[in-house]
Short mmCIF file of C-alpha atoms in Angstrom, two decimals:
data_model
loop_
_atom_site.label_atom_id
_atom_site.label_comp_id
_atom_site.label_asym_id
_atom_site.label_seq_id
_atom_site.Cartn_x
_atom_site.Cartn_y
_atom_site.Cartn_z
CA UNK A 535 1.07 6.82 7.97
CA UNK A 536 1.11 3.17 9.07
CA UNK A 537 4.90 2.87 9.13
CA UNK A 538 6.15 1.57 12.51
CA UNK A 539 2.77 1.83 14.24
CA UNK A 540 2.61 -0.89 16.89
CA UNK A 541 -0.44 -3.08 16.56
CA UNK A 542 -1.27 -5.92 18.94
CA UNK A 543 -3.57 -8.57 17.48
CA UNK A 544 -5.38 -10.72 20.06
CA UNK A 545 -6.52 -13.93 18.39
CA UNK A 546 -9.25 -15.95 20.06
CA UNK A 547 -10.68 -19.34 19.21
CA UNK A 548 -12.95 -19.52 16.20
CA UNK A 549 -12.84 -20.78 12.64
CA UNK A 550 -12.23 -17.18 11.47
CA UNK A 551 -8.68 -17.43 12.86
CA UNK A 552 -7.55 -18.09 9.29
CA UNK A 553 -8.64 -14.54 8.39
CA UNK A 554 -6.56 -13.21 11.28
CA UNK A 555 -3.49 -14.69 9.56
CA UNK A 556 -4.26 -12.62 6.45
CA UNK A 557 -4.90 -9.55 8.61
CA UNK A 558 -1.52 -9.84 10.31
CA UNK A 559 0.17 -10.30 6.94
CA UNK A 560 -1.48 -7.24 5.41
CA UNK A 561 -0.75 -5.00 8.39
CA UNK A 562 2.90 -6.09 8.36
CA UNK A 563 3.11 -5.44 4.60
CA UNK A 564 1.79 -1.93 5.26
CA UNK A 565 4.83 -1.27 7.45
CA UNK A 566 3.32 -1.84 10.86
CA UNK A 567 5.04 -3.56 13.77
CA UNK A 568 2.55 -6.35 14.46
CA UNK A 569 2.62 -8.64 17.48
CA UNK A 570 0.22 -11.48 18.13
CA UNK A 571 -1.21 -12.96 21.32
CA UNK A 572 -3.25 -16.17 21.07
CA UNK A 573 -5.65 -17.99 23.33
CA UNK A 574 -5.31 -21.72 23.84
CA UNK A 575 -8.46 -22.25 21.75
CA UNK A 576 -7.05 -20.19 18.88
CA UNK A 577 -4.05 -22.53 18.73
CA UNK A 578 -6.43 -25.40 17.97
CA UNK A 579 -7.06 -23.77 14.59
CA UNK A 580 -3.68 -22.22 13.64
CA UNK A 581 -0.24 -22.69 15.16
CA UNK A 582 1.76 -19.78 16.63
CA UNK A 583 4.46 -20.47 14.03
CA UNK A 584 2.09 -19.30 11.28
CA UNK A 585 1.58 -15.92 12.95
CA UNK A 586 5.29 -15.68 13.71
CA UNK A 587 6.05 -16.10 10.01
CA UNK A 588 3.47 -13.46 9.01
CA UNK A 589 4.43 -10.88 11.66
CA UNK A 590 8.16 -11.65 11.97
CA UNK A 591 7.76 -11.27 15.71
CA UNK A 592 7.49 -13.70 18.60
CA UNK A 593 3.97 -14.91 19.28
CA UNK A 594 2.66 -14.92 22.86
CA UNK A 595 0.15 -17.32 24.42
CA UNK A 596 1.31 -18.19 27.95
CA UNK A 597 1.14 -15.53 30.68
CA UNK A 598 3.98 -17.22 32.54
CA UNK A 599 6.32 -17.68 29.57
CA UNK A 600 8.59 -14.64 29.87
CA UNK A 601 10.63 -14.35 26.66
CA UNK A 602 12.57 -11.31 27.91
CA UNK A 603 13.59 -11.27 31.57
CA UNK A 604 13.92 -7.46 31.53
CA UNK A 605 10.15 -6.96 31.20
CA UNK A 606 6.89 -8.58 32.26
CA UNK A 607 5.55 -9.74 28.92
CA UNK A 608 1.83 -9.08 29.30
CA UNK A 609 2.42 -5.60 30.77
CA UNK A 610 5.04 -4.72 28.16
CA UNK A 611 2.72 -5.76 25.32
CA UNK A 612 -0.14 -3.81 26.89
CA UNK A 613 1.99 -0.69 27.28
CA UNK A 614 3.68 -0.70 23.86
CA UNK A 615 0.62 -1.04 21.62
CA UNK A 616 -0.68 1.95 19.66
CA UNK A 617 -3.83 -0.07 18.98
CA UNK A 618 -5.17 -3.45 20.12
CA UNK A 619 -7.41 -5.44 17.78
CA UNK A 620 -9.23 -8.57 18.93
CA UNK A 621 -9.81 -10.61 15.77
CA UNK A 622 -11.69 -12.81 15.78
CA UNK A 623 -13.48 -11.71 18.94
CA UNK A 624 -15.57 -14.63 20.20
CA UNK A 625 -18.59 -14.35 22.44
CA UNK A 626 -16.41 -15.81 25.18
CA UNK A 627 -13.70 -13.11 25.12
CA UNK A 628 -16.29 -10.35 24.74
CA UNK A 629 -18.07 -11.65 27.84
CA UNK A 630 -14.87 -11.95 29.84
CA UNK A 631 -13.62 -8.43 29.12
CA UNK A 632 -17.08 -6.92 29.66
CA UNK A 633 -17.09 -8.45 33.14
CA UNK A 634 -13.46 -7.80 34.07
CA UNK A 635 -12.30 -11.40 33.90
CA UNK A 636 -8.61 -12.03 33.10
CA UNK A 637 -7.81 -15.74 33.17
CA UNK A 638 -5.34 -16.00 30.27
CA UNK A 639 -2.76 -13.84 28.53
CA UNK A 640 -5.20 -12.25 26.06
CA UNK A 641 -7.71 -11.12 28.67
CA UNK A 642 -4.95 -10.01 31.05
CA UNK A 643 -3.50 -7.75 28.35
CA UNK A 644 -6.94 -6.41 27.43
CA UNK A 645 -7.50 -5.32 31.04
CA UNK A 646 -3.97 -3.93 31.42
CA UNK A 647 -3.69 -1.86 28.24
CA UNK A 648 -4.54 1.82 28.00
CA UNK A 649 -4.52 1.67 24.20
CA UNK A 650 -7.79 1.79 22.30
CA UNK A 651 -9.23 -1.69 21.80
CA UNK A 652 -11.14 -2.71 18.68
CA UNK A 653 -13.23 -5.87 18.78
CA UNK A 654 -13.95 -7.67 15.51
CA UNK A 655 -16.64 -10.22 16.40
CA UNK A 656 -17.04 -13.54 14.61
CA UNK A 657 -19.58 -16.12 15.73
CA UNK A 658 -22.79 -17.93 14.89
CA UNK A 659 -25.65 -15.56 14.03
CA UNK A 660 -27.77 -16.79 16.95
CA UNK A 661 -24.88 -16.25 19.36
CA UNK A 662 -24.37 -12.75 18.00
CA UNK A 663 -28.06 -11.99 18.59
CA UNK A 664 -28.11 -13.56 22.06
CA UNK A 665 -29.24 -11.07 24.73
CA UNK A 666 -26.21 -11.75 26.90
CA UNK A 667 -23.81 -11.07 24.00
CA UNK A 668 -25.74 -7.93 23.04
CA UNK A 669 -25.55 -6.78 26.66
CA UNK A 670 -21.79 -7.44 26.84
CA UNK A 671 -21.15 -5.59 23.58
CA UNK A 672 -23.19 -2.65 24.83
CA UNK A 673 -21.19 -2.56 28.06
CA UNK A 674 -17.90 -2.57 26.16
CA UNK A 675 -19.11 0.26 23.93
CA UNK A 676 -20.06 2.23 27.03
CA UNK A 677 -16.57 1.59 28.39
CA UNK A 678 -15.16 3.27 25.27
CA UNK A 679 -14.19 0.27 23.18
CA UNK A 680 -14.87 0.15 19.44
CA UNK A 681 -16.37 -2.62 17.33
CA UNK A 682 -15.69 -3.61 13.74
CA UNK A 683 -19.10 -4.93 12.76
CA UNK A 684 -19.21 -8.46 11.34
CA UNK A 685 -20.56 -8.91 7.83
CA UNK A 686 -23.48 -11.01 6.70
CA UNK A 687 -23.20 -14.17 4.64
CA UNK A 688 -22.70 -17.92 4.76
CA UNK A 689 -21.19 -18.96 8.10
CA UNK A 690 -18.93 -21.94 8.74
CA UNK A 691 -21.66 -23.55 10.87
CA UNK A 692 -23.99 -23.61 7.88
CA UNK A 693 -26.18 -20.69 8.92
CA UNK A 694 -26.62 -17.57 6.80
CA UNK A 695 -26.64 -14.27 8.64
CA UNK A 696 -24.55 -11.70 10.50
CA UNK A 697 -21.46 -13.10 12.16
CA UNK A 698 -18.67 -13.31 9.58
CA UNK A 699 -15.41 -11.66 10.62
CA UNK A 700 -14.97 -8.54 8.51
CA UNK A 701 -12.55 -9.04 5.61
CA UNK A 702 -8.89 -8.31 6.45
CA UNK A 703 -8.67 -5.69 3.68
CA UNK A 704 -11.54 -3.76 5.27
CA UNK A 705 -9.97 -3.90 8.73
CA UNK A 706 -6.69 -2.57 7.30
CA UNK A 707 -8.66 0.27 5.71
CA UNK A 708 -10.17 1.11 9.11
CA UNK A 709 -6.69 1.14 10.68
CA UNK A 710 -5.31 3.30 7.89
CA UNK A 711 -8.17 5.79 8.14
CA UNK A 712 -7.75 5.98 11.92
CA UNK A 713 -4.06 6.84 11.75
CA UNK A 714 -4.30 9.24 8.80
CA UNK A 715 -4.37 12.91 9.86
CA UNK A 716 -7.27 14.92 8.48
CA UNK A 717 -5.26 18.03 7.51
CA UNK A 718 -2.85 16.45 5.04
CA UNK A 719 -1.62 18.77 2.26
CA UNK A 720 -2.95 16.66 -0.62
CA UNK A 721 -6.34 15.92 0.97
CA UNK A 722 -9.08 16.34 -1.63
CA UNK A 723 -6.60 16.48 -4.52
CA UNK A 724 -6.35 13.85 -7.24
CA UNK A 725 -2.85 12.66 -8.08
CA UNK A 726 -2.26 10.46 -11.13
CA UNK A 727 0.99 8.49 -11.33
CA UNK A 728 2.30 6.16 -14.00
CA UNK A 729 4.81 3.43 -13.23
CA UNK A 730 6.67 0.49 -14.65
CA UNK A 731 7.50 -0.52 -18.21
CA UNK A 732 5.22 -1.07 -21.15
CA UNK A 733 5.26 -4.17 -23.35
CA UNK A 734 4.87 -3.86 -27.10
CA UNK A 735 3.89 -7.19 -28.61
CA UNK A 736 5.81 -8.72 -31.49
CA UNK A 737 3.74 -11.89 -31.68
CA UNK A 738 1.72 -13.94 -29.15
CA UNK A 739 4.85 -14.94 -27.17
CA UNK A 740 7.35 -12.07 -27.60
CA UNK A 741 7.45 -8.38 -26.85
CA UNK A 742 9.68 -5.29 -26.76
CA UNK A 743 10.15 -3.76 -23.31
CA UNK A 744 12.72 -2.26 -20.90
CA UNK A 745 14.22 -2.87 -17.47
CA UNK A 746 11.92 -0.62 -15.42
CA UNK A 747 10.81 -2.30 -12.18
CA UNK A 748 8.12 0.26 -11.31
CA UNK A 749 9.52 0.67 -7.78
CA UNK A 750 9.94 4.45 -7.98
CA UNK A 751 6.45 5.01 -9.35
CA UNK A 752 4.89 2.72 -6.74
CA UNK A 753 6.81 4.57 -4.03
CA UNK A 754 5.48 7.88 -5.38
CA UNK A 755 1.92 6.50 -5.34
CA UNK A 756 2.25 5.28 -1.74
CA UNK A 757 3.72 8.63 -0.68
CA UNK A 758 0.92 10.57 -2.39
CA UNK A 759 -1.71 8.45 -0.63
CA UNK A 760 0.02 8.96 2.72
CA UNK A 761 -0.08 12.72 2.10
CA UNK A 762 -3.84 12.55 1.68
CA UNK A 763 -4.25 12.41 -2.11
CA UNK A 764 -6.92 10.53 -4.01
CA UNK A 765 -4.26 8.55 -5.84
CA UNK A 766 -4.58 6.77 -9.17
CA UNK A 767 -1.66 4.55 -10.20
CA UNK A 768 -1.53 3.50 -13.84
CA UNK A 769 0.88 0.60 -13.95
CA UNK A 770 2.62 -1.39 -16.60
CA UNK A 771 3.45 -5.07 -15.90
CA UNK A 772 5.41 -5.29 -12.63
CA UNK A 773 5.87 -7.74 -9.77
CA UNK A 774 5.14 -5.34 -6.91
CA UNK A 775 2.35 -5.42 -4.33
CA UNK A 776 -0.27 -2.72 -4.86
CA UNK A 777 0.07 0.24 -2.47
CA UNK A 778 -2.64 0.53 0.15
CA UNK A 779 -5.30 3.16 -0.44
CA UNK A 780 -4.42 3.60 -4.11
CA UNK A 781 -6.61 2.94 -7.15
CA UNK A 782 -4.51 0.85 -9.54
CA UNK A 783 -5.20 0.58 -13.27
CA UNK A 784 -3.18 -2.17 -14.96
CA UNK A 785 -2.10 -1.66 -18.55
CA UNK A 786 0.34 -3.37 -20.88
CA UNK A 787 1.17 -1.30 -23.95
CA UNK A 788 2.03 2.36 -24.52
CA UNK A 789 -1.29 2.80 -26.28
CA UNK A 790 -3.20 1.41 -23.29
CA UNK A 791 -1.26 3.68 -20.93
CA UNK A 792 -2.01 6.69 -23.15
CA UNK A 793 -5.73 5.94 -23.02
CA UNK A 794 -5.74 5.35 -19.26
CA UNK A 795 -3.80 8.54 -18.47
CA UNK A 796 -6.03 10.67 -20.66
CA UNK A 797 -9.14 9.25 -19.01
CA UNK A 798 -7.85 10.36 -15.58
CA UNK A 799 -6.18 13.62 -16.64
CA UNK A 800 -8.80 16.37 -16.74
CA UNK A 801 -9.61 16.56 -13.02
CA UNK A 802 -6.11 15.75 -11.75
CA UNK A 803 -4.23 18.24 -9.58
CA UNK A 804 -0.83 16.56 -10.06
CA UNK A 805 0.28 14.10 -12.74
CA UNK A 806 3.57 12.28 -12.26
CA UNK A 807 4.85 10.39 -15.29
CA UNK A 808 7.41 7.95 -13.91
CA UNK A 809 6.64 5.05 -16.24
CA UNK A 810 9.29 4.00 -18.73
CA UNK A 811 7.05 3.98 -21.78
CA UNK A 812 8.42 2.30 -24.90
CA UNK A 813 9.36 4.87 -27.56
CA UNK A 814 8.85 2.31 -30.32
CA UNK A 815 6.53 -0.61 -31.02
CA UNK A 816 6.53 -3.26 -33.73
CA UNK A 817 4.81 -1.78 -36.79
CA UNK A 818 3.01 -5.09 -37.32
CA UNK A 819 1.99 -7.54 -34.59
CA UNK A 820 2.19 -11.05 -36.01
CA UNK A 821 -0.95 -13.10 -35.23
CA UNK A 822 1.07 -16.31 -34.90
CA UNK A 823 4.41 -17.11 -33.27
CA UNK A 824 7.30 -16.21 -35.57
CA UNK A 825 9.20 -19.41 -36.20
CA UNK A 826 12.97 -19.26 -36.00
CA UNK A 827 15.00 -19.84 -39.14
CA UNK A 828 18.61 -19.68 -40.24
CA UNK A 829 18.12 -16.12 -41.53
CA UNK A 830 18.38 -12.92 -39.49
CA UNK A 831 15.08 -11.38 -38.51
CA UNK A 832 14.18 -7.75 -39.08
CA UNK A 833 11.39 -6.10 -37.11
CA UNK A 834 10.14 -2.77 -38.39
CA UNK A 835 9.41 -0.36 -35.54
CA UNK A 836 6.95 2.52 -35.40
CA UNK A 837 6.91 5.46 -32.95
CA UNK A 838 4.54 5.33 -29.99
CA UNK A 839 2.71 8.44 -28.83
CA UNK A 840 4.80 10.66 -26.54
CA UNK A 841 2.36 10.66 -23.61
CA UNK A 842 4.14 13.31 -21.58
CA UNK A 843 4.40 15.70 -24.53
CA UNK A 844 0.70 15.28 -25.29
CA UNK A 845 -0.21 15.98 -21.66
CA UNK A 846 1.93 19.13 -21.74
CA UNK A 847 0.04 20.37 -24.79
CA UNK A 848 -3.30 19.87 -23.01
CA UNK A 849 -2.17 21.13 -19.60
CA UNK A 850 -4.51 23.52 -17.77
CA UNK A 851 -4.56 23.49 -13.98
CA UNK A 852 -2.49 20.31 -13.67
CA UNK A 853 0.97 20.26 -12.11
CA UNK A 854 2.85 18.06 -14.56
CA UNK A 855 5.90 16.13 -13.36
CA UNK A 856 8.14 14.03 -15.58
CA UNK A 857 10.95 11.56 -14.99
CA UNK A 858 13.98 11.44 -17.26
CA UNK A 859 16.11 8.30 -17.08
CA UNK A 860 19.34 9.24 -18.82
CA UNK A 861 22.81 7.75 -19.34
CA UNK A 862 24.77 10.83 -20.45
CA UNK A 863 24.45 14.63 -20.30
CA UNK A 864 21.81 13.94 -17.70
CA UNK A 865 21.00 17.49 -16.59
CA UNK A 866 21.12 18.96 -20.10
CA UNK A 867 18.65 16.37 -21.39
CA UNK A 868 16.43 16.86 -18.34
CA UNK A 869 16.30 20.65 -18.75
CA UNK A 870 15.58 20.30 -22.46
CA UNK A 871 12.64 17.94 -21.82
CA UNK A 872 11.32 20.21 -19.08
CA UNK A 873 10.89 23.05 -21.59
CA UNK A 874 10.03 21.03 -24.68
CA UNK A 875 7.23 19.09 -23.00
CA UNK A 876 5.77 22.05 -21.07
CA UNK A 877 6.37 20.49 -17.66
CA UNK A 878 6.33 22.07 -14.22
CA UNK A 879 8.94 19.68 -12.80
CA UNK A 880 11.41 17.18 -14.15
CA UNK A 881 13.05 14.53 -11.98
CA UNK A 882 16.29 13.42 -13.59
CA UNK A 883 18.39 10.39 -12.80
CA UNK A 884 21.40 8.63 -14.30
CA UNK A 885 20.43 4.98 -14.70
CA UNK A 886 24.10 3.97 -14.90
CA UNK A 887 24.63 5.12 -11.31
CA UNK A 888 25.13 1.98 -9.17
CA UNK A 889 22.96 3.53 -6.42
CA UNK A 890 20.14 4.49 -8.79
CA UNK A 891 18.49 3.22 -11.91
CA UNK A 892 16.14 0.40 -12.73
CA UNK A 893 15.46 -2.30 -10.17
CA UNK A 894 17.47 -0.81 -7.30
CA UNK A 895 15.99 -0.12 -3.88
CA UNK A 896 17.74 3.27 -3.85
CA UNK A 897 17.82 6.20 -6.25
CA UNK A 898 19.83 9.37 -6.87
CA UNK A 899 17.98 12.21 -8.60
CA UNK A 900 17.89 15.93 -9.29
CA UNK A 901 14.62 17.88 -9.14
CA UNK A 902 14.30 20.63 -11.74
CA UNK A 903 11.44 23.09 -12.17
CA UNK A 904 10.36 25.62 -14.78
CA UNK A 905 10.84 28.30 -12.10
CA UNK A 906 14.53 27.51 -11.84
CA UNK A 907 14.60 25.04 -8.97
CA UNK A 908 17.68 22.81 -9.13
CA UNK A 909 17.78 20.42 -6.17
CA UNK A 910 20.02 17.33 -6.17
CA UNK A 911 19.23 14.49 -3.75
CA UNK A 912 21.80 11.93 -2.56
CA UNK A 913 21.25 8.19 -2.60
CA UNK A 914 18.35 7.08 -0.42
CA UNK A 915 15.61 4.49 -0.58
CA UNK A 916 12.97 5.09 -3.20
CA UNK A 917 10.29 5.23 -0.51
CA UNK A 918 12.14 7.98 1.37
CA UNK A 919 12.90 9.86 -1.82
CA UNK A 920 9.29 9.72 -3.04
CA UNK A 921 8.04 11.46 0.11
CA UNK A 922 10.79 14.10 -0.01
CA UNK A 923 10.14 14.88 -3.68
CA UNK A 924 6.39 15.22 -3.14
CA UNK A 925 6.94 17.43 -0.10
CA UNK A 926 9.22 19.70 -2.14
CA UNK A 927 6.58 20.01 -4.88
CA UNK A 928 3.79 20.58 -2.34
CA UNK A 929 5.68 23.39 -0.64
CA UNK A 930 6.74 24.99 -3.93
CA UNK A 931 3.13 24.97 -5.15
CA UNK A 932 1.70 26.23 -1.86
CA UNK A 933 -0.53 23.20 -1.30
CA UNK A 934 0.19 23.14 2.42
CA UNK A 935 2.71 22.86 5.21
CA UNK A 936 4.67 19.64 5.29
CA UNK A 937 6.23 20.13 8.70
CA UNK A 938 3.92 17.49 10.12
CA UNK A 939 3.76 15.27 7.02
#
């Protein structure tokens, strides 16, 4: 729901500017188009180049520096924003806007925009409690502006009290909640998703694993959260940023994943098993590193628990979805697993396809169901595909209308 939303961050001069850098980074990672305007004082703490690197957009600070001759910069920025966030919001900028003063680019934009403005104050506790500041905040609230309350704690000035800029993660959560529709089809439903590989230890420095990147499972988790689900992602070892709004449980081995999935299974509405769980593990884990020798080494392997099959045996109200990564007779194997494991849906892909498989940004799959659905999907990004697959399942199960998803 955050993809391509246009957020304008107005950065004013205070030590909390360093948190604004993290805020811009996290909003950009969430898919938002973030632009930054700075006051002269803010540039005493952090350079515009830092915000440019985090936002991947030009940074603005001079009202008379027109980067694009086709538009007036401060009016264009004011008009284009879906939301304006002042972070940190100093007592100075709060006072200026409350009294209609526009003497720099930030305050000019704040008076020109019709977008909703959120102020995130950060200042000394005594300044925050000053009657003039309280009066200015009250006036801005009356004018319809919103405030992200500062937190309490140790302040840079040495005082302890209320005045710390709210943590960037919290501000992102506020933005996400604001832009998330309340009538999403998976609202109030728990969705459990597994992703990534598992690692089965041989000794303290070696393991058996596979090439799964976890990208498809993480995309499914992000899509489920965007569709309103209370999403739990059980992840093997991957190098991917955690999706916003998703509870992530990190595991390593097939046994750990089995335990984690079972702990989350009973009250789940949908369970999507996209992890590439190892079918075999070393029968004995050596307590010390196996030293190399001139002889060949033989490792005895034992079967791991088939997690998906065990979930199918226990299935009650859950909609159970599996992934089948195959290299030959793809559809035949997928249909066989669909029946054998008592699944509702099976998503099948050929990992030898150059546009699909492990590690790629795209995937090519076919969605099968126990009711006879057979829907192939062409190559597309895993993020796009995850949303489409979930929408197809939602509509087939009657969870809601995805026309506005």
